[in-house]
Coordinates of C-alpha atoms and ligand atoms in Angstrom, one line a residue:
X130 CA 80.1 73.4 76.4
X131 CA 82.8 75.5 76.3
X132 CA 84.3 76.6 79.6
X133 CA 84.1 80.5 80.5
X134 CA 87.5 82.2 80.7
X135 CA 87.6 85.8 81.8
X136 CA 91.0 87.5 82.7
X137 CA 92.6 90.6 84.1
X138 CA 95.2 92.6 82.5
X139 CA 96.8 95.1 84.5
X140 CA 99.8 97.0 83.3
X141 CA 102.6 97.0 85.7
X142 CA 102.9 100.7 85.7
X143 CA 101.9 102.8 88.9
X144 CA 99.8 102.2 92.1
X145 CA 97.5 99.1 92.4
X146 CA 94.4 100.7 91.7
X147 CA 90.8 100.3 93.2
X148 CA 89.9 99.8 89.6
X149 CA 91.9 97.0 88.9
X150 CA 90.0 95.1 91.9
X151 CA 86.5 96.3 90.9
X152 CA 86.9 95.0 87.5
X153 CA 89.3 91.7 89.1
X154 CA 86.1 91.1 91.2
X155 CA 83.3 90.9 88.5
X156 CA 85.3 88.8 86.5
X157 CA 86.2 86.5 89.0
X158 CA 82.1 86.3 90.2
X159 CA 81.7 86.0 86.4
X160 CA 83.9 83.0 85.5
X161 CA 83.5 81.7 89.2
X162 CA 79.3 81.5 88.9
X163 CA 79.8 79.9 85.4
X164 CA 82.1 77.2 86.6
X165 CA 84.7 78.8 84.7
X166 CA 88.5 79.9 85.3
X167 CA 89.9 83.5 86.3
X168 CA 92.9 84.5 85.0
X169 CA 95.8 87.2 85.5
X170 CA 98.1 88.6 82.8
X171 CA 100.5 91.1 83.5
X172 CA 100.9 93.4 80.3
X173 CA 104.2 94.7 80.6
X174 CA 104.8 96.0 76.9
X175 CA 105.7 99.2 77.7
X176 CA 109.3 98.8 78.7
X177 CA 109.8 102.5 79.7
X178 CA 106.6 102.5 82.3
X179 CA 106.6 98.9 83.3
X180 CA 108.5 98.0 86.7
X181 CA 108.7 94.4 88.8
X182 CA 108.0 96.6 92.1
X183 CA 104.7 97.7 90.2
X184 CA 103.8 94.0 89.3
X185 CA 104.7 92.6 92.9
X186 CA 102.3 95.4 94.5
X187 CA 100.0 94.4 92.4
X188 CA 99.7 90.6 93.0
X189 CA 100.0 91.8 96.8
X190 CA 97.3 93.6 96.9
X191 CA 94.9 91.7 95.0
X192 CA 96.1 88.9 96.7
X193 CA 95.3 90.8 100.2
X194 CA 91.5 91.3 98.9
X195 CA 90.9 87.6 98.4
X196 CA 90.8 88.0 94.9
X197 CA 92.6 85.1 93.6
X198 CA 93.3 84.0 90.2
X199 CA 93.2 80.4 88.6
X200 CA 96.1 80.8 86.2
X201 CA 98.9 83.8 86.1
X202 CA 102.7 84.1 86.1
X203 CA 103.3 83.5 90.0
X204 CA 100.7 80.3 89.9
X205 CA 101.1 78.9 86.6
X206 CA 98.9 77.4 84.5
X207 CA 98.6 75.1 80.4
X208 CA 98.6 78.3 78.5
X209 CA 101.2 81.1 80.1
X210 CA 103.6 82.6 80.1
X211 CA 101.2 85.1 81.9
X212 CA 103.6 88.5 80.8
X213 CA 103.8 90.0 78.1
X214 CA 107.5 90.8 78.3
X215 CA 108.0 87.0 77.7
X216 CA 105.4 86.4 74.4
X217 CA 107.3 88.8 72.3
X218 CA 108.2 86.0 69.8
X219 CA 104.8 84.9 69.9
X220 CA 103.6 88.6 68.5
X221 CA 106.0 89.0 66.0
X222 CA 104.7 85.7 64.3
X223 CA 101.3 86.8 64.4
X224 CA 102.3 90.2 62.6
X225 CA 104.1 88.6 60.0
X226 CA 100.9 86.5 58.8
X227 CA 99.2 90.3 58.8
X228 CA 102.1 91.4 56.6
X229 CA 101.9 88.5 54.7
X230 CA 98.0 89.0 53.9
X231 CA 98.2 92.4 53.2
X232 CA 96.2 93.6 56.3
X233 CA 99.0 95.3 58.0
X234 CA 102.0 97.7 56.5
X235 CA 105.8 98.8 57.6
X236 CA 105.6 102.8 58.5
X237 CA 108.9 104.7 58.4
X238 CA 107.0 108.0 58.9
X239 CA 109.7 110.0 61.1
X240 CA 108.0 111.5 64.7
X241 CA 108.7 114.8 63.7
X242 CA 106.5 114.3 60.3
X243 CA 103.8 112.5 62.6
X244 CA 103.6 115.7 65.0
X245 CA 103.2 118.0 62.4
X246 CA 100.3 115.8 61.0
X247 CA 98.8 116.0 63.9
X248 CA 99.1 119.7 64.8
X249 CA 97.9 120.5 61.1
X250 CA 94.5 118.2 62.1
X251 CA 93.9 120.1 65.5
X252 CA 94.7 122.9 63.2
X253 CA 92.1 122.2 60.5
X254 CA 89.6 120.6 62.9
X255 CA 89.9 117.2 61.1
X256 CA 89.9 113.7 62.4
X257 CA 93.2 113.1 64.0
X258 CA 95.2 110.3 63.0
X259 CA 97.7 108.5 60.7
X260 CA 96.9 109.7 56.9
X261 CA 98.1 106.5 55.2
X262 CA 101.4 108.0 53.9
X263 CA 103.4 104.5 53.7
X264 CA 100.1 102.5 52.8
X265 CA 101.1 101.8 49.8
X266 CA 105.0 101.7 49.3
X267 CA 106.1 99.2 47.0
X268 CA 108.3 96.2 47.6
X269 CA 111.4 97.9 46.4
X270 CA 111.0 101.0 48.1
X271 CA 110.6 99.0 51.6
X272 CA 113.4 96.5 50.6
X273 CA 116.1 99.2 50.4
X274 CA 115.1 101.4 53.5
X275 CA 114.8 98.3 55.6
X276 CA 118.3 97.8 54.1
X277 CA 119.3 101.1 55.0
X278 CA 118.5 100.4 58.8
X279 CA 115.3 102.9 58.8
X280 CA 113.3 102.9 62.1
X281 CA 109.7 101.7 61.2
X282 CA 106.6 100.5 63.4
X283 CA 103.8 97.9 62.0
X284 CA 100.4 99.6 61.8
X285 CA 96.8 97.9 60.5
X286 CA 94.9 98.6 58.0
X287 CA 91.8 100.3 58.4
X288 CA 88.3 100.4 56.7
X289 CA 87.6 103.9 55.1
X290 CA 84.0 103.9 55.4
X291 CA 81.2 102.1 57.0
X292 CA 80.4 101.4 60.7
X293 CA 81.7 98.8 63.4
X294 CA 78.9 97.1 65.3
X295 CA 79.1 94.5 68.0
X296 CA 77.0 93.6 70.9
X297 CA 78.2 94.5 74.3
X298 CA 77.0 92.3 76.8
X299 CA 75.4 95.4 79.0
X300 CA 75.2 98.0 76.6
X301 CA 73.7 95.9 74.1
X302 CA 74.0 97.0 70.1
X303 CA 77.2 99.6 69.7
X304 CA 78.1 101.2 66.4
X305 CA 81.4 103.5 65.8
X306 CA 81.9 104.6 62.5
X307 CA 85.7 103.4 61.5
X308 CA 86.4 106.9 59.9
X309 CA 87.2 107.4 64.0
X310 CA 89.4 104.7 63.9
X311 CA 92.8 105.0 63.4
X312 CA 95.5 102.8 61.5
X313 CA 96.6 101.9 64.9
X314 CA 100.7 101.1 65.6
X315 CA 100.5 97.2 66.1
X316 CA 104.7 96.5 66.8
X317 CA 106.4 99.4 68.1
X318 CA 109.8 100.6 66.5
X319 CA 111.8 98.9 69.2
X320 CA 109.8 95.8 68.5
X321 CA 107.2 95.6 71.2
X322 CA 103.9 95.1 70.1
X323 CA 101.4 97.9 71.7
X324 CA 98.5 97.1 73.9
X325 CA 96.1 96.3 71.3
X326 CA 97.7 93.9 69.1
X327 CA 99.4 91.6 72.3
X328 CA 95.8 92.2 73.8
X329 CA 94.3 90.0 70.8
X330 CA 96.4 87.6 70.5
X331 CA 96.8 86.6 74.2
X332 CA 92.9 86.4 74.5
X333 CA 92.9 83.9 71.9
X334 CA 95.6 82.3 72.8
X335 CA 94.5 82.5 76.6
X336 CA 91.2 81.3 75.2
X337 CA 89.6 84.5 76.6
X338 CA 85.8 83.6 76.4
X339 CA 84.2 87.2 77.8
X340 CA 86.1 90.6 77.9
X341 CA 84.8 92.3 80.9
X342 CA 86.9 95.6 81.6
X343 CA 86.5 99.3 82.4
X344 CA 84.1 101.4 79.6
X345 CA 87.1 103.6 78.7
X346 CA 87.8 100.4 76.3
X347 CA 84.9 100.0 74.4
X348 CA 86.3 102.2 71.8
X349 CA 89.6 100.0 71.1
X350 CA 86.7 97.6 70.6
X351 CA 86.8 98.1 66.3
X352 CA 90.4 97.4 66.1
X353 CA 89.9 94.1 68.4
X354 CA 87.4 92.9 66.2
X355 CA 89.3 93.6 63.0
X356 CA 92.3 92.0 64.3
X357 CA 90.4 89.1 65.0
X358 CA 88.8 88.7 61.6
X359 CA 91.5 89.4 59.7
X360 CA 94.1 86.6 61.6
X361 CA 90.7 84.0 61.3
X362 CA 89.6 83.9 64.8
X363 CA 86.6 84.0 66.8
X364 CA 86.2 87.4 69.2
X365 CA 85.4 87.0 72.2
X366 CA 82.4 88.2 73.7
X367 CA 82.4 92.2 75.4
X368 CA 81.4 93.7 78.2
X369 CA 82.5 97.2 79.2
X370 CA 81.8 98.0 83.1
X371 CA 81.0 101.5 84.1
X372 CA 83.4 103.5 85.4
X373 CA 84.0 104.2 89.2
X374 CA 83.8 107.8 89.9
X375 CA 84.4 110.3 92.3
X376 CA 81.6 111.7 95.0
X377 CA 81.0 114.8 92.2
X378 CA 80.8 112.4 89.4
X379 CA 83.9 113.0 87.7
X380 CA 86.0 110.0 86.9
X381 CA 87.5 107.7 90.1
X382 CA 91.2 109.9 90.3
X383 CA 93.7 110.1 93.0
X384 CA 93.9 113.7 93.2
X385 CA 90.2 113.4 94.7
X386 CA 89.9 110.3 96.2
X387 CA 92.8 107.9 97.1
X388 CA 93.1 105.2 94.5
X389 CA 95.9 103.1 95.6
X390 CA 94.8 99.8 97.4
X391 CA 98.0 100.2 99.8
X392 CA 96.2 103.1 100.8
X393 CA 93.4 101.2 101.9
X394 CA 95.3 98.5 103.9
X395 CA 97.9 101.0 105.6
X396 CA 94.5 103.1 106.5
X397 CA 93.1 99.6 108.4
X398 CA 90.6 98.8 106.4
X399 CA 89.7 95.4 106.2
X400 CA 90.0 93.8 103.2
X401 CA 86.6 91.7 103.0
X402 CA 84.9 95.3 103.5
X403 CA 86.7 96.9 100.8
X404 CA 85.6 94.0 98.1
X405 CA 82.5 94.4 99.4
X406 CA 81.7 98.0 98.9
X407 CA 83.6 97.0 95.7
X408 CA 80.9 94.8 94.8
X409 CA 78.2 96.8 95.7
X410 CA 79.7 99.4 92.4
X411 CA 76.6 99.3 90.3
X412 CA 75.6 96.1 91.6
X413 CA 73.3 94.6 94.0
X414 CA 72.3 91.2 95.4
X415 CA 69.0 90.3 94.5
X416 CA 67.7 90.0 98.5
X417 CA 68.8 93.4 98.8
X418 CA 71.6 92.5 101.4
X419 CA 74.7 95.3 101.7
X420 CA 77.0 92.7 103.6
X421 CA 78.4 90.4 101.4
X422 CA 81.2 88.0 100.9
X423 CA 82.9 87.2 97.6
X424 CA 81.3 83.4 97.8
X425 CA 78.0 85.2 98.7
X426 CA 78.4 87.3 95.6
X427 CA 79.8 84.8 93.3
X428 CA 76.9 82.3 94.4
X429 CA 74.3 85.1 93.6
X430 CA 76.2 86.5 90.5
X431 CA 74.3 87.6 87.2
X432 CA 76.1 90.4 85.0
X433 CA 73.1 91.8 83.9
X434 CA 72.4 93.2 87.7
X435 CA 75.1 95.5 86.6
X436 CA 73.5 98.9 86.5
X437 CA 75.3 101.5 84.0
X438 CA 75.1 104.7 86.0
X439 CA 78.1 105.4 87.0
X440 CA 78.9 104.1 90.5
X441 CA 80.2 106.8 93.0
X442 CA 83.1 105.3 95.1
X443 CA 82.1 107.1 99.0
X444 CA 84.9 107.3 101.5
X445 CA 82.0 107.5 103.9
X446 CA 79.8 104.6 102.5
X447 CA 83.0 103.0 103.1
X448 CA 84.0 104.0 106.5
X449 CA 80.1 102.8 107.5
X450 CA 80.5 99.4 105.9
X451 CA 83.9 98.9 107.1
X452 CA 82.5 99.8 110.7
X453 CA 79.7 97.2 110.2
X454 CA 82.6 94.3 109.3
X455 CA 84.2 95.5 113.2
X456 CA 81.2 95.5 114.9
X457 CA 79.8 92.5 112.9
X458 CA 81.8 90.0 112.6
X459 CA 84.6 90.3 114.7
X460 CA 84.8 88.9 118.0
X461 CA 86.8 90.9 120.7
X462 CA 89.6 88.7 120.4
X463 CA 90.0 88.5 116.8
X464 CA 89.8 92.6 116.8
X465 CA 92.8 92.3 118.9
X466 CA 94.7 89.7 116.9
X467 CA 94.0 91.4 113.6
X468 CA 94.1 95.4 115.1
X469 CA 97.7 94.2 116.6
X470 CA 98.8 92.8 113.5
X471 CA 97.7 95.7 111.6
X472 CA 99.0 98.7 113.9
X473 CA 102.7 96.2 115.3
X474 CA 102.9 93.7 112.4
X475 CA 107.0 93.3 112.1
X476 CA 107.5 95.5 109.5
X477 CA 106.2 98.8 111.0
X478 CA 107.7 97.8 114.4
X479 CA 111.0 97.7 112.9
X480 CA 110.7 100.5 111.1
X481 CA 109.6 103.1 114.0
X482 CA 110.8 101.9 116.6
X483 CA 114.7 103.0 116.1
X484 CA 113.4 105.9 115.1
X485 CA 111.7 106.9 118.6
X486 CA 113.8 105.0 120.7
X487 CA 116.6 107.7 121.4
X488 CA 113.8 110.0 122.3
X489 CA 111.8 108.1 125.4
X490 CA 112.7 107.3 128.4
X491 CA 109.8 105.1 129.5
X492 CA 107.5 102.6 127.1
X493 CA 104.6 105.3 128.0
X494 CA 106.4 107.9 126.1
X495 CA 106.1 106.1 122.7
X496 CA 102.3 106.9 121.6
X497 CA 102.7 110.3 121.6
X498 CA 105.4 110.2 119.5
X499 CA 104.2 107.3 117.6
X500 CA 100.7 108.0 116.9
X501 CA 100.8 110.0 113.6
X502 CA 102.4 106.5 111.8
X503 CA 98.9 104.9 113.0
X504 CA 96.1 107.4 113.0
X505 CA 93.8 107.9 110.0
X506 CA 95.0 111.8 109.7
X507 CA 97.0 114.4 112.0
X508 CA 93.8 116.8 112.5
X509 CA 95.6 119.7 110.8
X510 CA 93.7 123.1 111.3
X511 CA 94.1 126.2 110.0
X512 CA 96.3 127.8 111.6
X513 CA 98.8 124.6 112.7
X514 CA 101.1 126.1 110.0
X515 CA 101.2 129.9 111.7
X516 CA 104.6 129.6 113.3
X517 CA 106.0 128.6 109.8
X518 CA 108.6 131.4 108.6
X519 CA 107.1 131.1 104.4
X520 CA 104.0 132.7 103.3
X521 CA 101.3 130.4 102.2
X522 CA 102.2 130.8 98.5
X523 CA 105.6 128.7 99.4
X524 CA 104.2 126.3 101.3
X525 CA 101.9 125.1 99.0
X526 CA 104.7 124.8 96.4
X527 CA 106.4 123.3 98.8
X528 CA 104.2 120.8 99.8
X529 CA 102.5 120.0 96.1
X530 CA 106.2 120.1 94.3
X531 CA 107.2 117.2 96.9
X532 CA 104.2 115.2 96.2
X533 CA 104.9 115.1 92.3
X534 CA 108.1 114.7 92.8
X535 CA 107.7 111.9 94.9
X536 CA 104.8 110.1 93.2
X537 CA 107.8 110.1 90.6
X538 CA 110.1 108.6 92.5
X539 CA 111.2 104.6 91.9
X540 CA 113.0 103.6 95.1
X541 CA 111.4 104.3 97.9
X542 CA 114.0 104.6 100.4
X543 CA 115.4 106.8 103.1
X544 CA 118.4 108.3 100.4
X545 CA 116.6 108.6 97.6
X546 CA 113.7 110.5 99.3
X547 CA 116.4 112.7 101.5
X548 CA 117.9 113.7 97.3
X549 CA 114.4 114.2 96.0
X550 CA 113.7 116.9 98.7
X551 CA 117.6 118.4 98.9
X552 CA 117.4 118.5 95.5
X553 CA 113.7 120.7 95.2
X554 CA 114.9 122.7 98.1
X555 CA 118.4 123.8 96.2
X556 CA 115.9 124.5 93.2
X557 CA 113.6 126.3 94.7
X558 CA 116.1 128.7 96.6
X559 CA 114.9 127.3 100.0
X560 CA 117.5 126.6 103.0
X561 CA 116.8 122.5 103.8
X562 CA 115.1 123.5 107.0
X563 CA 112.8 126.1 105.9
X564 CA 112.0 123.9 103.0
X565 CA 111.1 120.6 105.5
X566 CA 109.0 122.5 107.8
X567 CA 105.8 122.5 106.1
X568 CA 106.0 118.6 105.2
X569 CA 107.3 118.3 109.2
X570 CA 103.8 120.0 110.1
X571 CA 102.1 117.9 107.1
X572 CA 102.8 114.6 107.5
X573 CA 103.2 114.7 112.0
X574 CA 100.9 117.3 112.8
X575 CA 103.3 118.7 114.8
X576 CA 106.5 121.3 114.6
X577 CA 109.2 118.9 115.7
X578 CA 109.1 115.2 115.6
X579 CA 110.7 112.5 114.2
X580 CA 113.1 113.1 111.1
X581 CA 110.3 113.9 108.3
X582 CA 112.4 111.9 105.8
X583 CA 112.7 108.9 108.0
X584 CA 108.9 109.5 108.3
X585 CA 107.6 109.4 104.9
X586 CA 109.9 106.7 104.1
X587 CA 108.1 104.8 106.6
X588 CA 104.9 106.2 106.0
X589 CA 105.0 105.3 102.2
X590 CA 103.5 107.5 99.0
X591 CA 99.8 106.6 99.6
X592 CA 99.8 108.4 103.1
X593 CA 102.5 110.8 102.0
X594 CA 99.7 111.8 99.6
X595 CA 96.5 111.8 101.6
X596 CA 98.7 114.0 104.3
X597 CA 99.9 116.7 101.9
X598 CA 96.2 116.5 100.1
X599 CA 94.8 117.8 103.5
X600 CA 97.0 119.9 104.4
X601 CA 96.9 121.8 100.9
X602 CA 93.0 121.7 102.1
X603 CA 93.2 123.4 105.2
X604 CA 95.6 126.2 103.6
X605 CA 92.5 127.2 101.2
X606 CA 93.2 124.3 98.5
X607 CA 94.9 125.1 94.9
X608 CA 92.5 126.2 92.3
X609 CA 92.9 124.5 88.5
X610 CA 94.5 127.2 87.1
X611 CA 96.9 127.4 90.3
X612 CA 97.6 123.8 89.6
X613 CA 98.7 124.9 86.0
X614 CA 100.7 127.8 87.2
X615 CA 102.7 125.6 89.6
X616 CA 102.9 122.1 87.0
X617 CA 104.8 125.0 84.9
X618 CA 106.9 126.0 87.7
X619 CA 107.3 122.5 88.5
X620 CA 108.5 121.6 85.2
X621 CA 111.1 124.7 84.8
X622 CA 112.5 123.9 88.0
X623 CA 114.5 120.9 86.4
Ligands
LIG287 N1 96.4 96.6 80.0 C1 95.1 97.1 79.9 C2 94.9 97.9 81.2 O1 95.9 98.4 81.7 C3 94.0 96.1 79.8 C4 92.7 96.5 79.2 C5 91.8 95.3 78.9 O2 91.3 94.7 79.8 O3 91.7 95.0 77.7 O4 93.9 98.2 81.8

């Protein structure tokens, strides 16, 4: 029999998400149950977006949950390497044979020509996508602009008419017509393949046996499958998990709900709770049971106890399961060790503790200044930003212009965060002080503290953003077409 392979491929391009370990953990419990191997690759094609630091969270924080992998680029294993970024040779190979059989053309269609297509089909309400305009050059013609040093990308060739179907492990029977699907880019022009083509040939390669991911792939699904008939090869089988969502049932974002698995292990949750509740996202164990370990849940595993509706990821379904863990199954002296490790692990000692140490004068002194790096939030209320000298208009653009401006940022360190902030303050006309007074109040609850730079760079994004999120809350909250006034301002400031 042929062993079960399932894989995760995360791109190495933001936060490690909640998402990433929801869809990490069924395919672990998948391959695991089966007697089968779990594996990670990193797809790091797009060279603009893709960092290390991303990648490195990433592996960290799954690694925190428990959810480990068999194979992947920092263990190894017969059939790596496990990134992208290092297969390229491997890609262009395989779009050469598509060149070769005709199933895939060079496209020297300029950007400008392609926008213009595009606004012309939003125009005339028509399918949007690539009309076929270099489908059929002719050797010659390709010969001498290839000579001639012309950009071009590698796209597919599409059916015109007639329906994809495949069977999707939970959804069962799914038909898209291709007249939706596009002549999608397989090599980029600066050589890189895109997501879907290295996606195709790494799980055959990788000997991918089931695709488990979110359901916001199941419509790259026609492209897959033509890529894997025309280059001879066996798909895979599918299965497209419902999506995590929000409390009011819009899709799991960090704007509503913080996403980021550092935010979940600087907030002191523990990680066995959090791949719990994880696991508990449109699935149940068959007894019933809420409190459940990864073995547990591997040993009980069967896919089709996945439930479609989509599962609503609850701060306080959280907070309650994570309270059961403490009470549970921690003994008063492991509390201790893992509660001191948490709030005085090495890292944050270092970090705060030069910063208060000019201010006290005996040990006692310390929590009071300390206690905003360690407590959940800073119970802002209305009025904690009275004795603020900007009206509230300002301090909301203070506060949200910061947060996208940091959520930008690539280094998080003391400098770069001190230029982010000098730098908005100069644009927006604001003297430094008056400008760091509502993130002061924000981010310690208080007037005066500790530098607010030296804060949030201890502090990090994730808390950075749950601070400034509440405190935009208690100052009445920005509508959606507030948030559009001020991304405009935003993006005219610079
Ligand atoms: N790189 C894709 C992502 O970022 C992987 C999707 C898939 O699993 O095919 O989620």
């Amino acid at each position: 029999m042929t062993q079960i392979r399932t894989r995760i491929a995360p791109s190495p391009t933001g936060d490690p998400h909640v998402g990433t370990a929801y869809i990490a953990l069924f395919n672990r419990c998948f391959a695991h149950s089966n007697g089968g191997k779990f594996i990670l690759r990193v797809e790091d094609t797009d060279r603009v977006r893709s960092s290390k630091n991303s990648e490195s969270n990433i592996i960290e924080s799954l690694n925190w949950l428990g959810l480990t992998w068999d194979e992947g680029p920092d263990v190894g294993g017969e059939y790596g390497p496990y990134r992208q970024s290092e297969r390229t040779k491997i890609y262009s190979e395989h779009v050469d044979t598509l060149l070769q059989n005709e199933k895939a053309f060079r496209c020297f269609c300029t950007s400008e020509r392609l926008d213009q297509l595009r606004k012309l089909q939003l125009q005339e309400k028509t399918q949007v996508g690539y009309d076929g305009h270099c489908l059929n050059l002719s050797d010659e013609e390709i010969e001498s602009r290839l000579k001639q040093g012309e950009d071009y990308v590698i796209r597919m060739k599409v059916p015109e008419s007639g329906d994809c179907e495949f069977d999707d492990l939970l959804r069962g029977n799914v038909s898209i017509s291709w007249s939706q699907v596009d002549m999608q880019v397989l090599i980029k022009s600066d050589g890189m393949p895109t997501y879907h083509f290295a996606n195709v040939v790494d799980d055959h390669l990788m000997n991918i046996t089931h695709v488990i991911r979110g359901e916001e792939w199941i419509n790259s699904v026609p492209k897959h499958l033509l890529l894997y008939e025309y280059l001879g090869w066996e798909p895979p089988i599918f299965c497209h998990m419902p999506l995590l969502r929000n409390p009011d049932k819009s899709k799991l974002s960090k704007r509503k709900n913080p996403t980021s698995i550092g935010y979940y292990e600087d907030m002191g949750y523990l990680p066995e709770a959090l791949v719990n509740y994880l696991g508990m996202m449109g699935w149940t164990m068959p007894s019933g049971e809420e409190k459940f370990s990864i073995q547990e849940m591997t040993n009980n595993f069967d896919i089709h106890r996945v439930s479609l509706g989509g599962p609503v990821f609850d701060l306080e379904k959280l907070n309650w399961l994570n309270g059961k863990y403490i009470r549970e199954e921690m003994s008063d002296s492991e509390f201790i060790k893992k509660y001191t490790q948490w709030a005085f692990d090495s890292e944050n000692i270092k970090n705060v503790i030069p910063l208060v140490r000019e201010r006290v004068d005996k040990f006692s002194d310390v929590v009071d200044l300390t206690s905003f790096f360690l407590s959940a939030d800073v119970h802002l209320k209305e009025d904690s930003f009275s004795k603020i000298k900007l009206d509230r208009d300002r301090i909301l653009r203070v506060l949200k212009f910061s947060l996208w401006r940091l959520e930008a940022l690539e280094s998080w360190d003391k400098e770069s965060i001190h230029k982010e902030f000098q730098m908005l303050s100069g644009q927006m006309d604001l003297k430094f002080r008056e400008f760091l007074s509502p993130l002061f109040v924000a981010v310690t609850g208080k007037y005066v503290s500790i530098s607010v730079i030296e804060s949030v760079t201890v502090l990090g994004i994730d808390i950075f953003r749950a601070r400034t999120r509440d405190a935009i809350k208690v100052l009445g909250g920005i509508s959606k077409k507030m948030e559009k006034t001020l991304l405009s301002e935003y993006q005219n400031l610079f």
